[in-house]
GROMACS .gro file of C-alpha atoms in nm:
model
  414
    1MET     CA    1 -14.619  -5.034   8.900
    2GLU     CA    2 -14.302  -4.972   8.705
    3LEU     CA    3 -14.384  -4.834   8.362
    4LYS     CA    4 -14.227  -4.992   8.057
    5ARG     CA    5 -14.019  -4.784   7.815
    6VAL     CA    6 -14.142  -4.714   7.463
    7VAL     CA    7 -13.922  -4.680   7.155
    8VAL     CA    8 -13.970  -4.618   6.784
    9THR     CA    9 -13.860  -4.906   6.559
   10GLY     CA   10 -14.014  -4.809   6.224
   11ILE     CA   11 -14.133  -4.500   6.040
   12GLY     CA   12 -14.329  -4.434   5.722
   13ALA     CA   13 -14.477  -4.133   5.544
   14ILE     CA   14 -14.653  -4.004   5.237
   15SER     CA   15 -14.666  -3.626   5.214
   16PRO     CA   16 -14.679  -3.329   4.978
   17LEU     CA   17 -14.299  -3.364   4.953
   18GLY     CA   18 -14.281  -3.733   4.864
   19HIS     CA   19 -14.422  -4.082   4.888
   20ASN     CA   20 -14.189  -4.205   5.162
   21VAL     CA   21 -13.979  -4.083   5.454
   22GLU     CA   22 -13.661  -4.033   5.251
   23GLU     CA   23 -13.827  -3.811   4.989
   24THR     CA   24 -14.015  -3.617   5.256
   25TRP     CA   25 -13.704  -3.561   5.469
   26ASN     CA   26 -13.497  -3.452   5.170
   27GLY     CA   27 -13.764  -3.196   5.088
   28LEU     CA   28 -13.768  -3.068   5.445
   29VAL     CA   29 -13.393  -3.023   5.487
   30ASN     CA   30 -13.369  -2.855   5.147
   31GLY     CA   31 -13.649  -2.609   5.221
   32VAL     CA   32 -13.883  -2.730   4.947
   33SER     CA   33 -14.240  -2.603   4.946
   34GLY     CA   34 -14.513  -2.851   4.859
   35ALA     CA   35 -14.764  -2.578   4.778
   36ALA     CA   36 -14.907  -2.536   4.428
   37PRO     CA   37 -15.238  -2.465   4.254
   38ILE     CA   38 -15.498  -2.734   4.328
   39THR     CA   39 -15.521  -2.993   4.050
   40ARG     CA   40 -15.808  -3.221   4.159
   41PHE     CA   41 -16.098  -2.985   4.108
   42ASP     CA   42 -16.167  -2.634   3.986
   43ALA     CA   43 -16.070  -2.420   4.284
   44THR     CA   44 -16.107  -2.086   4.106
   45ARG     CA   45 -16.449  -2.034   4.268
   46PHE     CA   46 -16.282  -2.013   4.609
   47LYS     CA   47 -16.077  -1.735   4.767
   48THR     CA   48 -15.789  -1.980   4.806
   49THR     CA   49 -15.691  -2.179   4.498
   50PHE     CA   50 -15.382  -2.369   4.616
   51ALA     CA   51 -15.279  -2.633   4.867
   52CYS     CA   52 -15.007  -2.886   4.945
   53GLU     CA   53 -15.138  -3.192   4.761
   54VAL     CA   54 -14.976  -3.535   4.757
   55LYS     CA   55 -14.844  -3.546   4.403
   56ASN     CA   56 -14.855  -3.820   4.139
   57PHE     CA   57 -15.039  -4.062   4.366
   58ASP     CA   58 -15.222  -4.346   4.192
   59PRO     CA   59 -15.407  -4.557   4.450
   60VAL     CA   60 -15.469  -4.835   4.199
   61GLN     CA   61 -15.093  -4.881   4.178
   62TYR     CA   62 -15.091  -4.959   4.549
   63PHE     CA   63 -15.424  -5.132   4.604
   64GLY     CA   64 -15.565  -5.248   4.271
   65LYS     CA   65 -15.945  -5.281   4.275
   66ASP     CA   66 -15.950  -5.245   4.655
   67ALA     CA   67 -15.875  -4.875   4.610
   68ARG     CA   68 -16.248  -4.818   4.548
   69LYS     CA   69 -16.322  -4.937   4.902
   70MET     CA   70 -16.100  -4.674   5.060
   71ASP     CA   71 -16.125  -4.299   5.101
   72PRO     CA   72 -15.793  -4.124   5.025
   73PHE     CA   73 -15.729  -4.068   5.397
   74THR     CA   74 -15.732  -4.446   5.446
   75GLN     CA   75 -15.516  -4.500   5.139
   76PHE     CA   76 -15.257  -4.260   5.281
   77ALA     CA   77 -15.274  -4.439   5.616
   78VAL     CA   78 -15.203  -4.779   5.465
   79VAL     CA   79 -14.919  -4.650   5.244
   80ALA     CA   80 -14.747  -4.494   5.547
   81ALA     CA   81 -14.808  -4.802   5.762
   82ASP     CA   82 -14.670  -5.033   5.492
   83GLU     CA   83 -14.343  -4.840   5.486
   84ALA     CA   84 -14.320  -4.831   5.866
   85VAL     CA   85 -14.393  -5.202   5.910
   86LYS     CA   86 -14.135  -5.288   5.645
   87ASP     CA   87 -13.886  -5.052   5.810
   88SER     CA   88 -13.941  -5.217   6.148
   89LYS     CA   89 -13.837  -5.559   6.011
   90LEU     CA   90 -14.102  -5.732   6.220
   91ASP     CA   91 -14.108  -6.108   6.165
   92LEU     CA   92 -14.476  -6.115   6.081
   93ASP     CA   93 -14.481  -6.493   6.035
   94ASN     CA   94 -14.355  -6.567   6.386
   95ILE     CA   95 -14.478  -6.285   6.607
   96ASP     CA   96 -14.781  -6.273   6.836
   97LYS     CA   97 -15.006  -6.043   6.634
   98THR     CA   98 -15.268  -6.034   6.908
   99ASN     CA   99 -15.022  -5.816   7.101
  100ILE     CA  100 -14.988  -5.562   6.819
  101GLY     CA  101 -15.239  -5.276   6.810
  102VAL     CA  102 -15.323  -4.991   6.575
  103ILE     CA  103 -15.418  -4.649   6.711
  104TRP     CA  104 -15.462  -4.387   6.442
  105GLY     CA  105 -15.557  -4.021   6.428
  106ALA     CA  106 -15.772  -3.835   6.176
  107GLY     CA  107 -15.931  -3.500   6.240
  108ILE     CA  108 -16.190  -3.522   5.964
  109GLY     CA  109 -16.176  -3.861   5.792
  110GLY     CA  110 -16.358  -3.933   5.468
  111ILE     CA  111 -16.486  -3.589   5.377
  112LEU     CA  112 -16.432  -3.647   5.004
  113THR     CA  113 -16.637  -3.967   5.015
  114PHE     CA  114 -16.915  -3.791   5.202
  115PHE     CA  115 -16.919  -3.502   4.958
  116GLU     CA  116 -16.924  -3.721   4.648
  117GLU     CA  117 -17.202  -3.947   4.775
  118VAL     CA  118 -17.424  -3.657   4.879
  119LYS     CA  119 -17.355  -3.470   4.554
  120ASN     CA  120 -17.446  -3.776   4.348
  121ASN     CA  121 -17.773  -3.831   4.532
  122VAL     CA  122 -17.929  -3.486   4.553
  123GLY     CA  123 -18.227  -3.411   4.334
  124ASP     CA  124 -18.558  -3.580   4.265
  125ASP     CA  125 -18.442  -3.932   4.183
  126PRO     CA  126 -18.688  -4.156   4.372
  127VAL     CA  127 -18.425  -4.430   4.414
  128PRO     CA  128 -18.110  -4.307   4.594
  129ARG     CA  129 -17.799  -4.481   4.469
  130TYR     CA  130 -17.559  -4.462   4.760
  131ASN     CA  131 -17.244  -4.668   4.731
  132PRO     CA  132 -17.246  -4.965   4.973
  133PHE     CA  133 -16.895  -4.860   5.076
  134PHE     CA  134 -17.012  -4.507   5.163
  135ILE     CA  135 -17.025  -4.542   5.543
  136PRO     CA  136 -16.714  -4.759   5.593
  137LYS     CA  137 -16.514  -4.533   5.359
  138MET     CA  138 -16.622  -4.221   5.544
  139ILE     CA  139 -16.582  -4.306   5.912
  140ALA     CA  140 -16.258  -4.189   6.070
  141ASP     CA  141 -16.179  -4.517   6.246
  142MET     CA  142 -16.157  -4.710   5.921
  143ALA     CA  143 -15.786  -4.630   5.874
  144PRO     CA  144 -15.676  -4.832   6.180
  145GLY     CA  145 -15.932  -5.094   6.085
  146PHE     CA  146 -15.781  -5.139   5.738
  147ILE     CA  147 -15.427  -5.155   5.876
  148SER     CA  148 -15.522  -5.424   6.128
  149ILE     CA  149 -15.705  -5.629   5.863
  150ARG     CA  150 -15.412  -5.599   5.622
  151TYR     CA  151 -15.164  -5.740   5.874
  152GLY     CA  152 -15.383  -5.938   6.113
  153PHE     CA  153 -15.294  -5.717   6.409
  154GLY     CA  154 -15.537  -5.815   6.684
  155GLY     CA  155 -15.442  -5.578   6.966
  156PRO     CA  156 -15.609  -5.250   7.068
  157ASN     CA  157 -15.757  -5.084   6.762
  158PHE     CA  158 -15.932  -4.748   6.737
  159GLY     CA  159 -15.913  -4.393   6.605
  160THR     CA  160 -15.845  -4.071   6.792
  161ILE     CA  161 -16.016  -3.748   6.692
  162ALA     CA  162 -15.881  -3.420   6.828
  163ALA     CA  163 -15.875  -3.199   6.518
  164CYS     CA  164 -15.515  -3.111   6.432
  165ALA     CA  165 -15.386  -3.281   6.747
  166SER     CA  166 -15.535  -3.618   6.647
  167SER     CA  167 -15.223  -3.812   6.554
  168THR     CA  168 -15.020  -3.686   6.849
  169ASN     CA  169 -15.310  -3.794   7.069
  170ALA     CA  170 -15.288  -4.135   6.899
  171ILE     CA  171 -14.916  -4.158   6.975
  172ALA     CA  172 -14.964  -4.047   7.337
  173THR     CA  173 -15.241  -4.303   7.388
  174ALA     CA  174 -15.036  -4.579   7.230
  175VAL     CA  175 -14.741  -4.494   7.454
  176ASP     CA  176 -14.958  -4.521   7.765
  177LEU     CA  177 -15.095  -4.862   7.662
  178ILE     CA  178 -14.747  -5.002   7.597
  179ARG     CA  179 -14.617  -4.856   7.924
  180VAL     CA  180 -14.874  -5.052   8.126
  181GLY     CA  181 -14.826  -5.374   7.930
  182LYS     CA  182 -15.149  -5.380   7.727
  183ALA     CA  183 -14.957  -5.426   7.401
  184ASN     CA  184 -14.599  -5.495   7.296
  185ILE     CA  185 -14.622  -5.299   6.970
  186ILE     CA  186 -14.865  -5.037   6.844
  187VAL     CA  187 -14.877  -4.901   6.492
  188SER     CA  188 -14.961  -4.535   6.543
  189GLY     CA  189 -14.986  -4.215   6.343
  190GLY     CA  190 -15.240  -4.028   6.140
  191SER     CA  191 -15.369  -3.943   5.796
  192GLU     CA  192 -15.587  -3.681   5.633
  193ALA     CA  193 -15.722  -3.605   5.286
  194ALA     CA  194 -15.941  -3.298   5.318
  195ILE     CA  195 -15.827  -3.108   5.008
  196SER     CA  196 -16.172  -3.112   4.850
  197GLU     CA  197 -16.439  -2.859   4.768
  198PRO     CA  198 -16.605  -2.872   5.112
  199GLY     CA  199 -16.272  -2.887   5.292
  200LEU     CA  200 -16.130  -2.589   5.108
  201GLY     CA  201 -16.457  -2.399   5.120
  202GLY     CA  202 -16.508  -2.456   5.490
  203PHE     CA  203 -16.163  -2.350   5.601
  204SER     CA  204 -16.165  -2.058   5.358
  205SER     CA  205 -16.496  -1.925   5.490
  206MET     CA  206 -16.346  -1.927   5.840
  207LYS     CA  207 -16.068  -1.702   5.709
  208ALA     CA  208 -15.820  -1.964   5.828
  209LEU     CA  209 -15.639  -2.007   5.495
  210SER     CA  210 -15.379  -1.799   5.320
  211HIS     CA  211 -15.507  -1.620   5.011
  212ARG     CA  212 -15.163  -1.575   4.854
  213ASN     CA  213 -15.278  -1.720   4.522
  214ASP     CA  214 -15.017  -1.530   4.325
  215ASP     CA  215 -14.730  -1.707   4.505
  216PRO     CA  216 -14.840  -2.034   4.672
  217LYS     CA  217 -14.489  -2.155   4.752
  218THR     CA  218 -14.432  -1.862   4.989
  219ALA     CA  219 -14.784  -1.865   5.134
  220SER     CA  220 -14.707  -2.064   5.450
  221ARG     CA  221 -14.507  -1.810   5.653
  222PRO     CA  222 -14.495  -1.911   6.020
  223PHE     CA  223 -14.384  -1.621   6.243
  224ASP     CA  224 -14.349  -1.381   5.949
  225LYS     CA  225 -14.507  -1.037   5.982
  226ASP     CA  226 -14.717  -1.084   5.668
  227ARG     CA  227 -14.852  -1.434   5.736
  228ASP     CA  228 -15.217  -1.456   5.642
  229GLY     CA  229 -15.327  -1.809   5.729
  230PHE     CA  230 -15.232  -2.171   5.689
  231VAL     CA  231 -15.202  -2.382   5.374
  232MET     CA  232 -15.397  -2.707   5.358
  233GLY     CA  233 -15.191  -3.023   5.329
  234GLU     CA  234 -15.262  -3.394   5.318
  235GLY     CA  235 -15.092  -3.729   5.361
  236GLY     CA  236 -15.012  -3.982   5.629
  237ALA     CA  237 -14.735  -4.070   5.872
  238CYS     CA  238 -14.674  -4.378   6.083
  239LEU     CA  239 -14.455  -4.477   6.379
  240ILE     CA  240 -14.403  -4.831   6.502
  241LEU     CA  241 -14.402  -4.796   6.881
  242GLU     CA  242 -14.254  -5.087   7.070
  243GLU     CA  243 -14.178  -5.187   7.427
  244TYR     CA  244 -13.805  -5.138   7.476
  245GLU     CA  245 -13.712  -5.485   7.603
  246HIS     CA  246 -13.922  -5.646   7.330
  247ALA     CA  247 -13.740  -5.440   7.067
  248LYS     CA  248 -13.399  -5.526   7.214
  249GLN     CA  249 -13.480  -5.895   7.230
  250ARG     CA  250 -13.559  -5.913   6.859
  251GLY     CA  251 -13.260  -5.699   6.764
  252ALA     CA  252 -13.467  -5.414   6.622
  253HIS     CA  253 -13.318  -5.090   6.499
  254ILE     CA  254 -13.426  -4.827   6.753
  255TYR     CA  255 -13.462  -4.470   6.626
  256CYS     CA  256 -13.535  -4.310   6.961
  257GLU     CA  257 -13.737  -4.334   7.278
  258ILE     CA  258 -14.072  -4.168   7.336
  259ALA     CA  259 -13.972  -4.018   7.668
  260GLY     CA  260 -14.288  -3.824   7.748
  261ALA     CA  261 -14.628  -3.723   7.621
  262ALA     CA  262 -14.912  -3.508   7.749
  263LEU     CA  263 -15.254  -3.369   7.659
  264SER     CA  264 -15.437  -3.055   7.768
  265ALA     CA  265 -15.728  -2.830   7.676
  266ASP     CA  266 -15.742  -2.455   7.632
  267ALA     CA  267 -16.106  -2.455   7.752
  268TYR     CA  268 -16.127  -2.118   7.580
  269HIS     CA  269 -16.274  -2.101   7.225
  270MET     CA  270 -16.391  -2.335   6.951
  271THR     CA  271 -16.130  -2.221   6.697
  272ALA     CA  272 -15.905  -1.952   6.844
  273PRO     CA  273 -15.610  -2.050   7.065
  274HIS     CA  274 -15.574  -1.900   7.409
  275PRO     CA  275 -15.404  -1.563   7.345
  276GLU     CA  276 -15.145  -1.622   7.618
  277GLY     CA  277 -15.087  -1.984   7.519
  278GLU     CA  278 -15.199  -2.117   7.857
  279GLY     CA  279 -15.310  -2.459   7.734
  280ALA     CA  280 -14.999  -2.487   7.517
  281SER     CA  281 -14.767  -2.404   7.806
  282ARG     CA  282 -14.943  -2.653   8.035
  283VAL     CA  283 -14.913  -2.937   7.784
  284MET     CA  284 -14.540  -2.877   7.727
  285ALA     CA  285 -14.477  -2.858   8.101
  286ALA     CA  286 -14.676  -3.178   8.151
  287ALA     CA  287 -14.479  -3.358   7.878
  288LEU     CA  288 -14.154  -3.257   8.048
  289LYS     CA  289 -14.285  -3.384   8.382
  290ASP     CA  290 -14.395  -3.711   8.221
  291ALA     CA  291 -14.047  -3.755   8.075
  292GLY     CA  292 -13.876  -3.664   8.405
  293MET     CA  293 -13.694  -3.384   8.224
  294LYS     CA  294 -13.611  -3.019   8.275
  295PRO     CA  295 -13.656  -2.749   8.009
  296GLU     CA  296 -13.278  -2.741   7.962
  297ASP     CA  297 -13.289  -3.101   7.836
  298ILE     CA  298 -13.469  -3.004   7.513
  299ASP     CA  299 -13.261  -2.917   7.207
  300TYR     CA  300 -13.528  -2.869   6.939
  301ILE     CA  301 -13.898  -2.789   6.924
  302ASN     CA  302 -14.097  -2.869   6.613
  303VAL     CA  303 -14.373  -2.618   6.676
  304HIS     CA  304 -14.733  -2.625   6.567
  305GLY     CA  305 -14.650  -2.302   6.381
  306THR     CA  306 -14.943  -2.286   6.139
  307SER     CA  307 -14.878  -1.939   5.995
  308THR     CA  308 -15.189  -1.792   6.157
  309HIS     CA  309 -15.164  -1.461   6.337
  310LEU     CA  310 -15.296  -1.565   6.678
  311GLY     CA  311 -15.164  -1.920   6.680
  312ASP     CA  312 -14.801  -1.831   6.621
  313ILE     CA  313 -14.803  -1.556   6.883
  314GLY     CA  314 -14.967  -1.775   7.147
  315GLU     CA  315 -14.725  -2.063   7.092
  316VAL     CA  316 -14.422  -1.835   7.126
  317LYS     CA  317 -14.559  -1.696   7.453
  318ALA     CA  318 -14.609  -2.051   7.577
  319ILE     CA  319 -14.253  -2.152   7.487
  320LEU     CA  320 -14.110  -1.851   7.668
  321ARG     CA  321 -14.322  -1.926   7.975
  322VAL     CA  322 -14.211  -2.290   7.995
  323PHE     CA  323 -13.848  -2.262   7.885
  324GLY     CA  324 -13.747  -1.920   8.015
  325GLU     CA  325 -13.391  -1.827   7.924
  326HIS     CA  326 -13.331  -2.172   7.774
  327ALA     CA  327 -13.578  -2.081   7.499
  328TYR     CA  328 -13.304  -1.870   7.341
  329LYS     CA  329 -13.073  -2.172   7.323
  330LEU     CA  330 -13.326  -2.391   7.144
  331ASN     CA  331 -13.372  -2.450   6.776
  332ILE     CA  332 -13.735  -2.398   6.680
  333SER     CA  333 -13.888  -2.467   6.342
  334SER     CA  334 -14.222  -2.512   6.171
  335THR     CA  335 -14.211  -2.775   5.897
  336LYS     CA  336 -14.564  -2.666   5.801
  337SER     CA  337 -14.391  -2.390   5.608
  338MET     CA  338 -14.306  -2.667   5.359
  339THR     CA  339 -14.567  -2.942   5.398
  340GLY     CA  340 -14.864  -2.722   5.469
  341HIS     CA  341 -15.097  -2.825   5.750
  342LEU     CA  342 -15.181  -3.196   5.736
  343LEU     CA  343 -15.456  -3.145   5.993
  344GLY     CA  344 -15.506  -3.476   6.180
  345ALA     CA  345 -15.187  -3.622   6.032
  346THR     CA  346 -14.961  -3.332   6.117
  347GLY     CA  347 -14.842  -3.453   6.458
  348ALA     CA  348 -14.719  -3.788   6.332
  349LEU     CA  349 -14.536  -3.634   6.037
  350GLU     CA  350 -14.372  -3.376   6.261
  351ALA     CA  351 -14.273  -3.646   6.510
  352ILE     CA  352 -14.089  -3.813   6.221
  353ALA     CA  353 -13.919  -3.481   6.146
  354CYS     CA  354 -13.798  -3.480   6.508
  355ILE     CA  355 -13.678  -3.839   6.477
  356LYS     CA  356 -13.480  -3.754   6.164
  357ALA     CA  357 -13.334  -3.445   6.334
  358ILE     CA  358 -13.211  -3.668   6.616
  359GLU     CA  359 -13.076  -3.923   6.369
  360THR     CA  360 -12.901  -3.679   6.131
  361GLY     CA  361 -12.814  -3.378   6.344
  362ILE     CA  362 -12.999  -3.150   6.101
  363ILE     CA  363 -13.276  -2.908   6.202
  364PRO     CA  364 -13.523  -2.855   5.915
  365PRO     CA  365 -13.592  -2.487   5.852
  366THR     CA  366 -13.890  -2.256   5.878
  367ILE     CA  367 -13.896  -2.127   5.522
  368ASN     CA  368 -14.063  -1.815   5.380
  369HIS     CA  369 -13.941  -1.571   5.642
  370PHE     CA  370 -13.918  -1.223   5.494
  371GLU     CA  371 -13.990  -0.976   5.774
  372ASP     CA  372 -13.984  -1.002   6.154
  373ASP     CA  373 -14.314  -0.967   6.337
  374PRO     CA  374 -14.279  -0.706   6.615
  375GLU     CA  375 -14.534  -0.905   6.821
  376ILE     CA  376 -14.295  -1.203   6.833
  377ASP     CA  377 -13.962  -1.227   7.016
  378ASN     CA  378 -13.728  -1.266   6.721
  379LYS     CA  379 -13.427  -1.331   6.943
  380LEU     CA  380 -13.551  -1.690   6.939
  381ASN     CA  381 -13.386  -1.918   6.683
  382PHE     CA  382 -13.668  -2.011   6.445
  383THR     CA  383 -13.421  -2.174   6.201
  384PHE     CA  384 -13.539  -1.934   5.935
  385ASN     CA  385 -13.499  -2.021   5.566
  386LYS     CA  386 -13.210  -2.268   5.591
  387ALA     CA  387 -13.149  -2.594   5.776
  388GLN     CA  388 -12.899  -2.584   6.060
  389LYS     CA  389 -12.664  -2.853   6.190
  390ARG     CA  390 -12.688  -2.933   6.559
  391THR     CA  391 -12.658  -3.235   6.783
  392VAL     CA  392 -13.013  -3.318   6.886
  393LYS     CA  393 -13.047  -3.550   7.182
  394THR     CA  394 -13.404  -3.457   7.269
  395ALA     CA  395 -13.683  -3.298   7.067
  396LEU     CA  396 -14.034  -3.186   7.152
  397SER     CA  397 -14.322  -3.175   6.904
  398ASN     CA  398 -14.635  -2.963   6.957
  399THR     CA  399 -14.976  -3.000   6.798
  400PHE     CA  400 -15.283  -2.793   6.877
  401GLY     CA  401 -15.634  -2.830   6.733
  402PHE     CA  402 -15.971  -2.660   6.700
  403GLY     CA  403 -16.169  -2.713   7.017
  404GLY     CA  404 -15.865  -2.622   7.224
  405HIS     CA  405 -15.700  -2.965   7.202
  406ASN     CA  406 -15.326  -2.958   7.281
  407SER     CA  407 -15.074  -3.241   7.272
  408SER     CA  408 -14.697  -3.264   7.304
  409VAL     CA  409 -14.459  -3.555   7.267
  410ILE     CA  410 -14.090  -3.573   7.363
  411LEU     CA  411 -13.851  -3.790   7.163
  412LYS     CA  412 -13.508  -3.879   7.299
  413ALA     CA  413 -13.198  -4.044   7.158
  414LEU     CA  414 -13.093  -4.361   7.339
   0.00000   0.00000   0.00000
């Protein structure tokens, strides 16, 4: 069968840099770090005391009393989806909502809810007092559930869980469903809110986090010689994915086309990436094949680039393997240097960064580069420290997660 084309007709975000796409994008192009000491709990007991929190967020302002029914990861999901739906200008009163789905990624889900309920019910109290909203607040599929209930979207609805690749997996899955005609529109993206005592403690004990407590804003240093781990982030990002002819017929503003997407597994280690980037290279090559493109067609790669020693090296090796000499003509950047690592939400937010790069001709930088790493080919253009202007017709976004989950998506200007 002939596959349908898929385009993006709306975007939304809430991030450590702002409560919408415009604020987030302005922070990215201006090289603003969202990292700061943690404000929500006393983090001084931990080796890492900072993160990239969403700032000045009052859920009651958005949801009123319903905020108590939602874990923060769901709140972030709905805020991002609200902006994207509004941006898409869908005629919600006269559209077939049974043909609109919601596929959403979260790597962890309601960890704060779980922690608070368990903490409040330990001890010798003979009558446990668990909140009746405990389970629905905690489970990772509740974000797409809430979005569908809010708008009455009756199409395919579920969550994808692939650690830090979760929201790119959601986008890839949504694209496939639209291609084969199982939905006209899918609201897709991801959200995460794991900046909590167990979240911080767990990642810290793995030695995955930066310990640069004396200077949080420079802690996320992708590809820098002195990088010492990633910085936790949080938030949500949403894309309205729509069948191309359907979007044209209703006169929608089209940001770009999702030209290709692919998934792969390292099949190597539960947390470490393959040292030669084999799974990463296979997923990029597969995304190019899916898009019917050659390596020379890509202008910009928004890399996973977490600021971990092994991860950054493996991804660079994978890029060189797939792109060869063209790798030196690419712009490459890691926006995690500014937003921190949004875990399950990171792929959707970075897809939006690619969309804005296509729209504006601006490549967001990789900030906090101070010294070249001799283990990395620094002839590559990592867009260090300052945004660069460039015509971007096609961008590729990588996300890789614990468990060896890899996903790539290719976005193309029409």
